[in-house]
Coordinates of C-alpha atoms and ligand atoms in Angstrom, one line a residue:
M1 CA 129.9 104.7 95.2
D2 CA 127.0 105.2 92.8
S3 CA 125.5 109.0 93.5
Y4 CA 121.6 109.9 92.5
R5 CA 120.1 113.2 91.4
M6 CA 116.8 114.5 92.0
W7 CA 113.7 114.1 89.4
I8 CA 112.1 118.0 89.3
G9 CA 110.4 119.6 86.5
G10 CA 111.5 116.5 84.2
E11 CA 115.1 116.9 84.4
W12 CA 117.8 115.0 86.4
L13 CA 119.2 117.6 88.9
E14 CA 122.0 117.8 91.6
A15 CA 121.3 119.6 94.8
E16 CA 122.6 123.6 94.0
S17 CA 124.7 123.1 97.3
R18 CA 126.5 120.0 95.4
K19 CA 126.0 118.0 98.9
T20 CA 124.8 114.6 99.0
Y21 CA 123.5 111.9 101.9
P22 CA 124.5 108.1 102.5
V23 CA 121.7 105.5 102.2
F24 CA 123.0 102.0 104.1
N25 CA 122.5 98.6 103.7
P26 CA 120.8 97.6 107.0
T27 CA 121.9 94.0 106.8
T28 CA 125.5 94.9 106.4
G29 CA 125.6 98.2 108.2
E30 CA 127.5 99.2 104.8
E31 CA 127.0 102.6 102.7
I32 CA 125.4 101.5 99.5
A33 CA 124.5 105.1 97.5
R34 CA 124.5 108.6 97.9
L35 CA 121.8 110.8 97.3
A36 CA 121.7 114.5 96.4
M37 CA 120.9 116.5 99.6
G38 CA 118.0 118.9 98.5
G39 CA 117.6 122.4 99.8
L40 CA 115.6 125.4 99.7
P41 CA 116.4 126.1 95.8
E42 CA 115.3 122.6 94.8
V43 CA 111.9 122.6 97.1
E44 CA 111.1 126.3 95.2
R45 CA 112.1 124.8 91.8
A46 CA 109.9 121.7 92.4
V47 CA 106.9 123.1 93.4
Q48 CA 107.2 126.0 90.6
A49 CA 107.3 122.9 88.3
A50 CA 104.3 121.1 89.8
H51 CA 102.6 124.8 89.9
R52 CA 102.8 124.9 86.1
A53 CA 102.1 121.5 85.5
F54 CA 98.7 121.8 87.0
A55 CA 97.0 123.7 84.2
G56 CA 97.7 121.2 81.7
W57 CA 97.1 117.9 83.3
S58 CA 93.9 119.1 86.0
R59 CA 92.7 119.5 82.3
A60 CA 93.5 116.1 80.4
P61 CA 91.3 113.8 79.5
Q62 CA 90.6 111.2 82.4
A63 CA 91.6 108.5 79.8
E64 CA 95.1 110.1 79.4
R65 CA 95.9 110.6 83.5
S66 CA 94.6 106.9 84.0
G67 CA 96.8 105.8 80.9
A68 CA 99.4 107.4 82.7
L69 CA 99.4 105.4 85.8
N70 CA 98.6 102.1 84.3
R71 CA 101.8 102.7 82.2
I72 CA 103.7 103.4 85.4
A73 CA 102.1 100.4 87.0
A74 CA 103.3 98.3 84.0
L75 CA 106.7 99.4 84.2
M76 CA 106.6 98.6 87.9
R77 CA 105.6 95.1 87.5
E78 CA 108.1 94.5 84.5
N79 CA 110.8 95.2 86.8
V80 CA 109.4 93.6 90.2
D81 CA 112.8 92.0 90.7
E82 CA 115.0 95.0 90.3
L83 CA 112.9 96.9 92.4
A84 CA 112.2 94.4 95.1
R85 CA 116.0 93.9 95.5
I86 CA 116.9 97.4 95.9
E87 CA 114.0 97.3 98.8
T88 CA 115.6 94.1 100.1
M89 CA 118.9 96.2 100.3
E90 CA 118.2 99.8 101.6
H91 CA 115.3 98.7 103.6
G92 CA 115.8 94.9 104.8
M93 CA 112.2 93.6 103.9
P94 CA 113.1 89.8 103.0
I95 CA 112.7 89.5 98.7
E96 CA 109.8 87.6 98.3
A97 CA 107.7 89.6 100.9
A98 CA 109.0 92.7 98.5
K99 CA 108.1 91.4 95.5
K100 CA 104.4 90.9 96.9
V101 CA 104.1 94.7 97.9
I102 CA 105.5 96.1 95.3
T103 CA 103.0 93.8 93.0
F104 CA 100.2 95.1 95.6
A105 CA 101.5 99.2 94.9
S106 CA 101.1 98.2 90.8
H107 CA 97.6 97.3 91.7
A108 CA 97.0 100.0 93.9
M109 CA 98.1 102.5 91.3
E110 CA 95.6 100.4 88.7
F111 CA 92.8 100.6 90.7
N112 CA 93.2 104.6 91.6
A113 CA 93.5 104.4 87.6
A114 CA 90.0 102.6 87.2
A115 CA 87.9 104.3 89.9
A116 CA 88.7 107.8 89.3
R117 CA 87.4 107.1 86.1
S118 CA 84.0 106.9 87.6
L119 CA 84.0 110.3 90.2
R120 CA 81.5 112.4 89.5
G121 CA 79.8 115.7 90.8
E122 CA 76.3 116.4 91.7
V123 CA 73.1 118.1 90.8
I124 CA 71.0 119.8 93.4
H125 CA 67.7 120.5 93.0
A126 CA 66.9 123.5 95.1
F127 CA 65.6 126.4 92.6
P128 CA 63.0 125.9 89.2
N129 CA 64.7 127.1 86.4
T130 CA 68.2 126.7 88.0
V131 CA 70.5 124.3 87.4
T132 CA 73.2 123.9 90.2
Y133 CA 75.5 121.0 90.9
L134 CA 78.5 120.1 92.7
E135 CA 81.7 119.8 90.1
R136 CA 84.7 117.3 91.6
E137 CA 87.9 119.4 90.7
P138 CA 91.4 118.6 91.6
V139 CA 93.1 120.4 94.6
G140 CA 96.2 121.6 93.1
V141 CA 100.1 121.2 93.9
C142 CA 100.5 118.1 96.5
A143 CA 103.2 117.5 98.7
L144 CA 103.1 113.8 99.3
I145 CA 105.8 113.0 102.4
T146 CA 106.5 109.6 102.7
P147 CA 108.1 107.4 105.5
W148 CA 110.6 104.5 105.6
N149 CA 108.2 101.4 106.6
V150 CA 107.2 100.3 103.0
P151 CA 109.1 102.6 100.8
L152 CA 108.0 102.1 97.4
F153 CA 104.5 101.2 98.2
M154 CA 103.4 104.1 100.4
I155 CA 105.0 106.6 97.4
C156 CA 102.8 104.7 94.5
A157 CA 100.2 104.6 97.1
K158 CA 100.0 108.7 97.3
V159 CA 101.0 109.7 93.4
S160 CA 98.3 107.2 92.1
L161 CA 95.8 108.8 94.4
A162 CA 97.1 112.5 93.3
L163 CA 97.4 112.4 89.4
A164 CA 94.6 109.9 88.8
T165 CA 92.2 112.8 90.2
G166 CA 94.2 115.7 88.5
N167 CA 96.8 117.0 90.7
T168 CA 100.4 117.6 90.2
C169 CA 102.7 116.8 93.2
V170 CA 106.1 116.9 95.0
V171 CA 106.9 113.9 96.8
K172 CA 109.8 114.0 99.3
P173 CA 110.7 110.3 100.4
P174 CA 112.3 109.7 103.7
S175 CA 115.7 110.3 103.7
I176 CA 117.0 106.9 105.3
N177 CA 115.9 104.8 102.1
S178 CA 115.4 107.2 99.3
L179 CA 116.9 105.4 96.8
I180 CA 113.7 103.4 95.6
A181 CA 112.2 106.8 95.3
V182 CA 114.8 107.2 92.5
R183 CA 114.4 104.3 90.8
F184 CA 110.6 104.9 90.9
A185 CA 111.6 108.5 89.3
E186 CA 113.5 106.1 86.2
I187 CA 110.5 104.2 85.9
L188 CA 108.2 108.1 85.4
E189 CA 111.0 109.0 83.0
K190 CA 110.2 105.9 80.8
A191 CA 106.5 106.3 81.2
V192 CA 106.4 109.9 79.5
L193 CA 104.6 112.3 82.0
P194 CA 104.4 115.9 81.2
P195 CA 107.5 117.4 82.7
G196 CA 106.9 119.0 86.3
V197 CA 103.5 116.4 87.3
V198 CA 105.0 114.5 89.1
N199 CA 108.9 115.6 91.1
V200 CA 111.3 113.8 93.2
L201 CA 112.9 115.7 95.9
T202 CA 115.5 113.9 98.1
G203 CA 116.6 115.1 101.6
P204 CA 116.1 115.4 105.2
G205 CA 112.8 116.0 106.4
G206 CA 113.5 119.0 109.1
S207 CA 114.3 120.9 106.3
V208 CA 112.9 119.8 103.1
G209 CA 109.8 118.2 104.2
D210 CA 108.8 121.3 106.6
A211 CA 109.7 123.9 103.6
L212 CA 107.2 121.8 101.4
A213 CA 104.5 121.3 103.7
S214 CA 104.6 125.2 104.0
H215 CA 105.2 126.4 100.8
P216 CA 102.1 128.7 99.8
L217 CA 101.9 127.6 96.6
V218 CA 101.0 123.9 98.1
N219 CA 97.3 123.3 98.5
L220 CA 97.4 120.0 100.1
V221 CA 99.8 117.8 101.9
G222 CA 99.7 114.4 102.0
M223 CA 101.8 112.7 104.3
T224 CA 102.7 109.3 106.2
G225 CA 104.5 109.2 109.1
S226 CA 104.9 109.6 113.0
S227 CA 102.5 111.9 115.1
E228 CA 105.2 114.0 116.1
T229 CA 105.9 114.9 112.5
G230 CA 102.2 115.2 111.9
K231 CA 101.7 117.4 114.4
R232 CA 104.9 119.8 113.0
I233 CA 102.9 119.9 109.7
I234 CA 99.5 121.0 111.1
A235 CA 101.7 123.9 112.7
S236 CA 103.9 124.5 109.8
S237 CA 101.2 124.4 107.0
S238 CA 99.0 126.5 108.8
R239 CA 100.9 129.8 106.9
S240 CA 98.5 129.1 104.5
I241 CA 95.3 126.8 104.4
K242 CA 95.8 123.5 102.8
R243 CA 94.3 120.0 102.6
L244 CA 95.6 117.9 105.1
V245 CA 95.2 113.9 104.6
L246 CA 97.7 112.5 107.5
E247 CA 98.5 108.9 107.8
L248 CA 100.0 108.6 111.2
G249 CA 101.5 106.6 114.1
G250 CA 99.2 103.7 116.0
K251 CA 99.3 101.3 119.1
N252 CA 96.3 99.0 118.1
P253 CA 94.6 97.1 120.4
V254 CA 93.5 93.1 120.0
I255 CA 91.1 91.7 122.3
L256 CA 91.1 88.0 122.6
L257 CA 87.6 87.1 124.5
E258 CA 86.7 83.7 125.9
D259 CA 85.6 81.9 122.6
A260 CA 88.2 83.1 120.0
D261 CA 89.4 80.6 117.8
L262 CA 93.1 80.9 118.7
D263 CA 94.9 79.0 116.5
H264 CA 93.6 81.2 113.7
A265 CA 94.2 84.4 116.4
A266 CA 97.9 83.1 116.4
E267 CA 98.7 82.5 112.8
V268 CA 97.2 86.1 111.8
L269 CA 98.3 88.0 114.4
A270 CA 101.7 86.6 114.5
H271 CA 101.9 87.0 110.6
H272 CA 100.9 91.1 111.1
Q273 CA 103.5 91.2 114.3
F274 CA 106.4 90.3 112.6
F275 CA 105.9 91.0 108.9
N276 CA 108.5 93.9 108.0
S277 CA 110.1 93.4 111.5
G278 CA 107.0 95.3 113.3
M279 CA 107.6 98.3 111.2
T280 CA 104.2 98.0 110.0
C281 CA 102.0 101.1 111.3
G282 CA 98.4 98.2 111.7
S283 CA 100.6 95.6 113.1
P284 CA 99.3 94.9 116.8
G285 CA 100.2 97.2 119.8
R286 CA 98.9 95.4 122.4
Y287 CA 97.1 92.3 122.9
Y288 CA 93.8 92.1 125.8
V289 CA 93.4 88.4 126.3
H290 CA 90.7 86.7 128.4
P291 CA 92.0 85.3 131.4
A292 CA 90.3 82.0 130.2
V293 CA 92.6 81.2 127.2
H294 CA 95.6 83.4 128.2
D295 CA 98.0 80.6 128.5
A296 CA 96.6 78.7 125.4
F297 CA 97.0 81.6 123.4
V298 CA 100.6 82.9 124.2
E299 CA 102.0 79.3 124.0
K300 CA 100.5 79.4 120.5
L301 CA 101.7 83.0 120.0
V302 CA 105.2 82.0 120.9
A303 CA 105.5 78.8 119.0
R304 CA 105.0 80.8 115.9
A305 CA 107.2 83.5 116.7
R306 CA 109.8 80.7 117.0
K307 CA 108.8 79.8 113.4
V308 CA 110.1 82.8 112.1
V309 CA 113.3 83.1 110.0
V310 CA 115.4 85.8 110.6
G311 CA 118.1 86.2 108.2
D312 CA 119.6 87.7 105.3
P313 CA 116.7 89.4 103.3
A314 CA 117.8 88.6 100.1
D315 CA 117.8 84.6 100.8
P316 CA 114.0 83.8 99.8
R317 CA 113.5 81.4 102.9
T318 CA 114.2 84.7 105.2
T319 CA 110.7 85.8 106.8
M320 CA 112.1 88.7 108.7
G321 CA 115.2 90.8 108.3
P322 CA 116.8 93.8 110.4
V323 CA 115.1 96.8 111.6
V324 CA 115.9 99.6 109.0
S325 CA 118.6 101.4 111.0
A326 CA 121.0 101.4 113.8
E327 CA 119.4 104.1 115.4
H328 CA 115.8 102.3 115.4
R329 CA 117.6 99.6 116.7
D330 CA 118.6 101.1 119.4
K331 CA 114.7 102.5 119.6
V332 CA 113.4 99.2 119.8
E333 CA 115.7 97.9 122.3
A334 CA 115.0 100.7 124.1
Y335 CA 111.5 100.0 124.6
I336 CA 112.6 96.0 125.4
A337 CA 114.8 97.2 128.4
S338 CA 111.8 99.4 129.6
G339 CA 109.5 96.4 129.6
I340 CA 111.9 94.2 131.5
E341 CA 112.4 97.1 133.8
Q342 CA 108.8 97.9 134.6
G343 CA 108.1 94.4 135.2
A344 CA 107.0 93.1 132.3
K345 CA 107.6 89.2 131.7
L346 CA 110.2 88.0 128.3
V347 CA 109.3 85.2 127.0
C348 CA 110.7 85.2 123.5
G349 CA 113.4 87.1 122.0
G350 CA 114.4 90.1 123.2
E351 CA 118.1 89.9 121.9
R352 CA 120.2 90.4 119.2
P353 CA 121.6 87.3 116.8
T354 CA 125.3 87.2 117.6
A355 CA 126.5 84.8 115.0
P356 CA 128.1 85.7 111.6
P357 CA 126.8 87.1 109.3
L358 CA 124.0 88.8 111.2
D359 CA 126.1 90.1 113.7
R360 CA 126.9 92.8 111.4
G361 CA 123.3 94.3 110.7
W362 CA 120.6 95.8 112.8
F363 CA 118.4 92.8 113.6
V364 CA 115.9 92.0 116.9
M365 CA 114.7 88.8 117.2
P366 CA 111.0 88.1 117.4
T367 CA 109.9 89.0 121.2
V368 CA 107.2 88.3 123.2
F369 CA 106.0 90.0 126.5
I370 CA 103.8 88.9 128.6
G371 CA 102.5 90.3 132.4
V372 CA 102.3 94.0 130.7
T373 CA 100.2 96.5 132.4
Q374 CA 98.0 99.3 131.2
D375 CA 100.5 101.9 132.7
M376 CA 103.7 100.3 131.6
T377 CA 105.7 102.6 128.1
I378 CA 105.7 99.4 126.1
A379 CA 101.6 99.1 126.6
R380 CA 101.6 103.1 125.9
E381 CA 103.8 103.9 123.2
E382 CA 104.6 102.4 119.5
I383 CA 107.2 100.7 119.2
F384 CA 107.2 100.3 115.3
G385 CA 109.7 96.9 115.9
P386 CA 109.2 92.7 116.2
V387 CA 107.6 92.8 119.8
A388 CA 104.3 92.1 120.9
C389 CA 102.9 92.9 124.3
V390 CA 100.4 90.8 125.9
M391 CA 98.2 91.8 128.7
K392 CA 96.0 89.5 130.8
Y393 CA 92.7 91.4 131.2
S394 CA 90.3 90.6 134.4
P395 CA 86.5 89.3 133.5
S396 CA 85.4 92.3 135.6
D397 CA 87.9 94.7 133.6
D398 CA 86.1 97.5 131.1
V399 CA 88.5 96.0 128.0
V400 CA 86.7 98.9 125.4
A401 CA 88.1 101.7 128.1
L402 CA 91.5 99.8 128.7
A403 CA 91.7 99.5 124.7
N404 CA 90.6 103.1 124.0
D405 CA 92.4 104.6 127.1
N406 CA 95.2 105.5 124.3
V407 CA 96.0 108.7 122.4
Y408 CA 96.2 106.7 119.2
G409 CA 93.0 105.4 117.0
L410 CA 94.2 103.7 114.0
C411 CA 92.9 100.0 114.2
A412 CA 91.7 97.2 116.4
S413 CA 90.6 93.7 116.3
V414 CA 88.5 91.9 118.7
W415 CA 88.6 87.8 118.2
T416 CA 85.2 85.6 119.1
K417 CA 83.1 83.0 117.6
N418 CA 79.8 85.0 118.2
L419 CA 79.9 87.9 115.7
A420 CA 77.0 89.9 117.1
K421 CA 79.2 90.4 120.2
G422 CA 82.2 91.2 118.3
L423 CA 80.8 93.9 115.9
K424 CA 79.3 95.3 119.3
Y425 CA 83.2 96.1 120.1
G426 CA 83.6 97.6 117.0
Y427 CA 81.0 100.4 117.9
E428 CA 82.7 101.1 120.8
L429 CA 86.3 101.0 119.9
R430 CA 87.6 104.8 118.5
V431 CA 89.5 103.5 115.8
G432 CA 89.6 103.9 111.7
S433 CA 89.6 100.3 111.1
F434 CA 88.2 97.4 112.8
W435 CA 88.0 93.8 112.6
V436 CA 86.4 90.7 113.9
N437 CA 88.7 87.8 113.6
Q438 CA 90.9 89.3 111.1
H439 CA 93.4 92.2 111.3
N440 CA 95.1 94.5 109.3
H441 CA 93.3 92.7 106.2
L442 CA 93.7 95.7 103.2
A443 CA 93.0 95.7 99.8
P444 CA 93.2 99.0 97.4
E445 CA 89.7 99.1 97.6
I446 CA 89.5 99.3 101.3
P447 CA 89.9 102.6 102.8
W448 CA 92.6 103.4 105.3
G449 CA 93.0 106.7 108.1
G450 CA 93.2 106.5 111.7
I451 CA 91.5 108.9 114.0
K452 CA 93.2 110.9 117.4
D453 CA 96.8 110.8 117.0
S454 CA 96.6 108.3 114.1
G455 CA 95.6 110.9 111.5
I456 CA 93.1 112.8 109.3
G457 CA 91.6 111.7 106.2
K458 CA 91.5 108.3 104.6
E459 CA 93.8 106.5 101.9
A460 CA 93.3 104.0 99.1
S461 CA 90.1 103.3 98.0
I462 CA 87.3 105.8 96.1
E463 CA 87.1 107.5 99.8
G464 CA 91.1 108.1 99.6
L465 CA 90.3 109.5 95.6
K466 CA 87.8 112.0 97.4
E467 CA 90.2 113.4 99.7
F468 CA 92.2 114.4 96.5
T469 CA 89.5 116.6 95.0
Q470 CA 87.0 119.6 96.3
M471 CA 83.6 120.5 95.3
K472 CA 82.9 123.6 93.8
L473 CA 79.5 125.1 93.2
M474 CA 78.5 126.0 90.1
S475 CA 75.1 127.2 89.1
Y476 CA 73.3 128.9 86.1
E477 CA 69.8 130.2 85.2
L478 CA 67.9 128.5 82.4
R479 CA 66.2 131.3 80.4
G480 CA 64.2 131.9 77.6
Ligands
NAD1182 P1 108.7 110.3 110.3 O1 107.6 111.1 110.9 O2 109.9 110.1 110.9 O3 108.8 110.8 109.0 C1 108.0 110.8 107.7 C2 108.4 111.6 106.7 O4 108.0 113.1 107.2 C3 109.8 111.3 106.0 O5 109.4 111.5 104.9 C4 110.5 112.7 106.8 O6 111.8 113.1 106.3 C5 109.4 113.6 107.0 N1 109.4 114.6 107.8 C6 110.2 114.5 109.1 N2 110.1 115.9 109.5 C7 109.6 116.5 108.8 C8 108.7 118.1 109.2 N3 109.2 118.9 110.5 N4 108.1 118.4 108.2 C9 107.9 117.6 107.0 N5 108.2 116.1 107.1 C10 109.0 115.9 107.7 O7 108.2 108.6 110.4 P2 108.8 107.3 109.7 O8 109.5 107.3 111.1 O9 109.5 107.8 108.3 O10 107.7 106.1 109.7 C11 107.4 105.6 110.6 C12 105.9 106.3 111.4 O11 105.1 106.5 110.2 C13 105.6 105.4 112.3 O12 105.0 106.0 113.7 C14 104.3 105.0 111.9 O13 103.2 104.3 112.8 C15 103.9 105.6 111.1 N6 103.2 105.0 109.7 C16 101.8 105.3 109.5 C17 100.6 104.6 108.2 C18 99.5 105.0 108.5 O14 99.3 104.8 107.6 N7 98.7 105.3 109.5 C19 101.7 103.9 107.3 C20 103.1 103.7 107.5 C21 103.6 104.4 108.8

């Protein structure tokens, strides 16, 4: 069994404790690698390395920082087949989708490298003979804590925002599938960055993640994950004052009005529902469908769900692999059981594949519920699996109030041929991103981030870069 070390201060290190932990293949349930189980000594070492590297990196010419990111992006593109194979092996993402996501990650990195070159300060005209301006500067050492659902993309998105703007960082990937993070560190080594600018620390969130988030030398915590962990980070980070950029969970409402283009809606929404086995924060969480189009839409959604090719993610024909772990499959299955128990009607899926070889892996078939009501657990909580929850609303219902009646506020979409009407919903829905006739339609130029329990701050785009900078007031008087 291959065993992997951590990348700290420009060196490969084992944990002082010599402990390791396993990574599994969700398609077969087999152990595929062992990673170093970082602990408090490694947190200290990594934060100190990032702290030491900050003075040099923050003052490096912008072209140098952007150049380093472009080298990393080029190396990712050169190695896309191998990186995708690892994502498929330890995460279960279908191979063709994994290649696209990794290519998208390298584009995001290049966007951040280029866009940071045009970030500027501002001049303030307050007094004659005095020049007052706002200087945009990096925040400092960033703890970048990432989730398991799109492992390499999440690391690249955060590292490139931090580095492009002159910060240094410690990356803490999720323990469930952190092999890709170690492979990413090998790319960093090849890209030849100054030691300590990026450090990759593997280990459990509850100890390593918590120690990082609360470390006094950490100035910014950029975390993507569940809202529960986000709240824990808010508490533990408050031992000192830090910038927080938190991208958290969602239960995203989708509203289909009576004039929706149902073919288009079913195609786009089924794609986002079942992509990555539903383990995507922006996937449709609950559908509110006008009664006039409810049955026709459900028919199309179910037909599209039945076309999903569930199988070995290494096979290029597969469009949906397993969920990430046995524990997560149990959680998704518990939600399905609760839907049935609370009276929703299962019209597609809901079961595991039983035929070999899929019986060994952690698969859940594409699932569609109808007859869901607002009070059911599956209508309120994030399932993070391939499960569509469809509700038929009554024309007398205040559908905006129903959609807003949830702790999350990540994203939403409305489907209608009446653009003005669609946009009106956009102003009323309490979410961070909103689309008419699209869903989760993203690019490196587009900011992303939720409100309410879905998070704080934006990632991606110029707005995301700004989160990793702070403004300092500078002023001088003109004399003579
Ligand atoms: P998680 O909260 O379990 O873990 C996220 C990261 O936090 C991991 O690296 C974990 O090790 C670490 N962690 C755990 N406890 C910690 C602690 N006490 N202190 C510091 N770090 C700690 O999330 P997950 O299960 O990996 O990911 C799924 C969740 O992520 C879902 O809720 C999903 O909606 C959310 N997500 C949100 C976005 C977004 O952009 N809003 C994107 C992807 C995923």
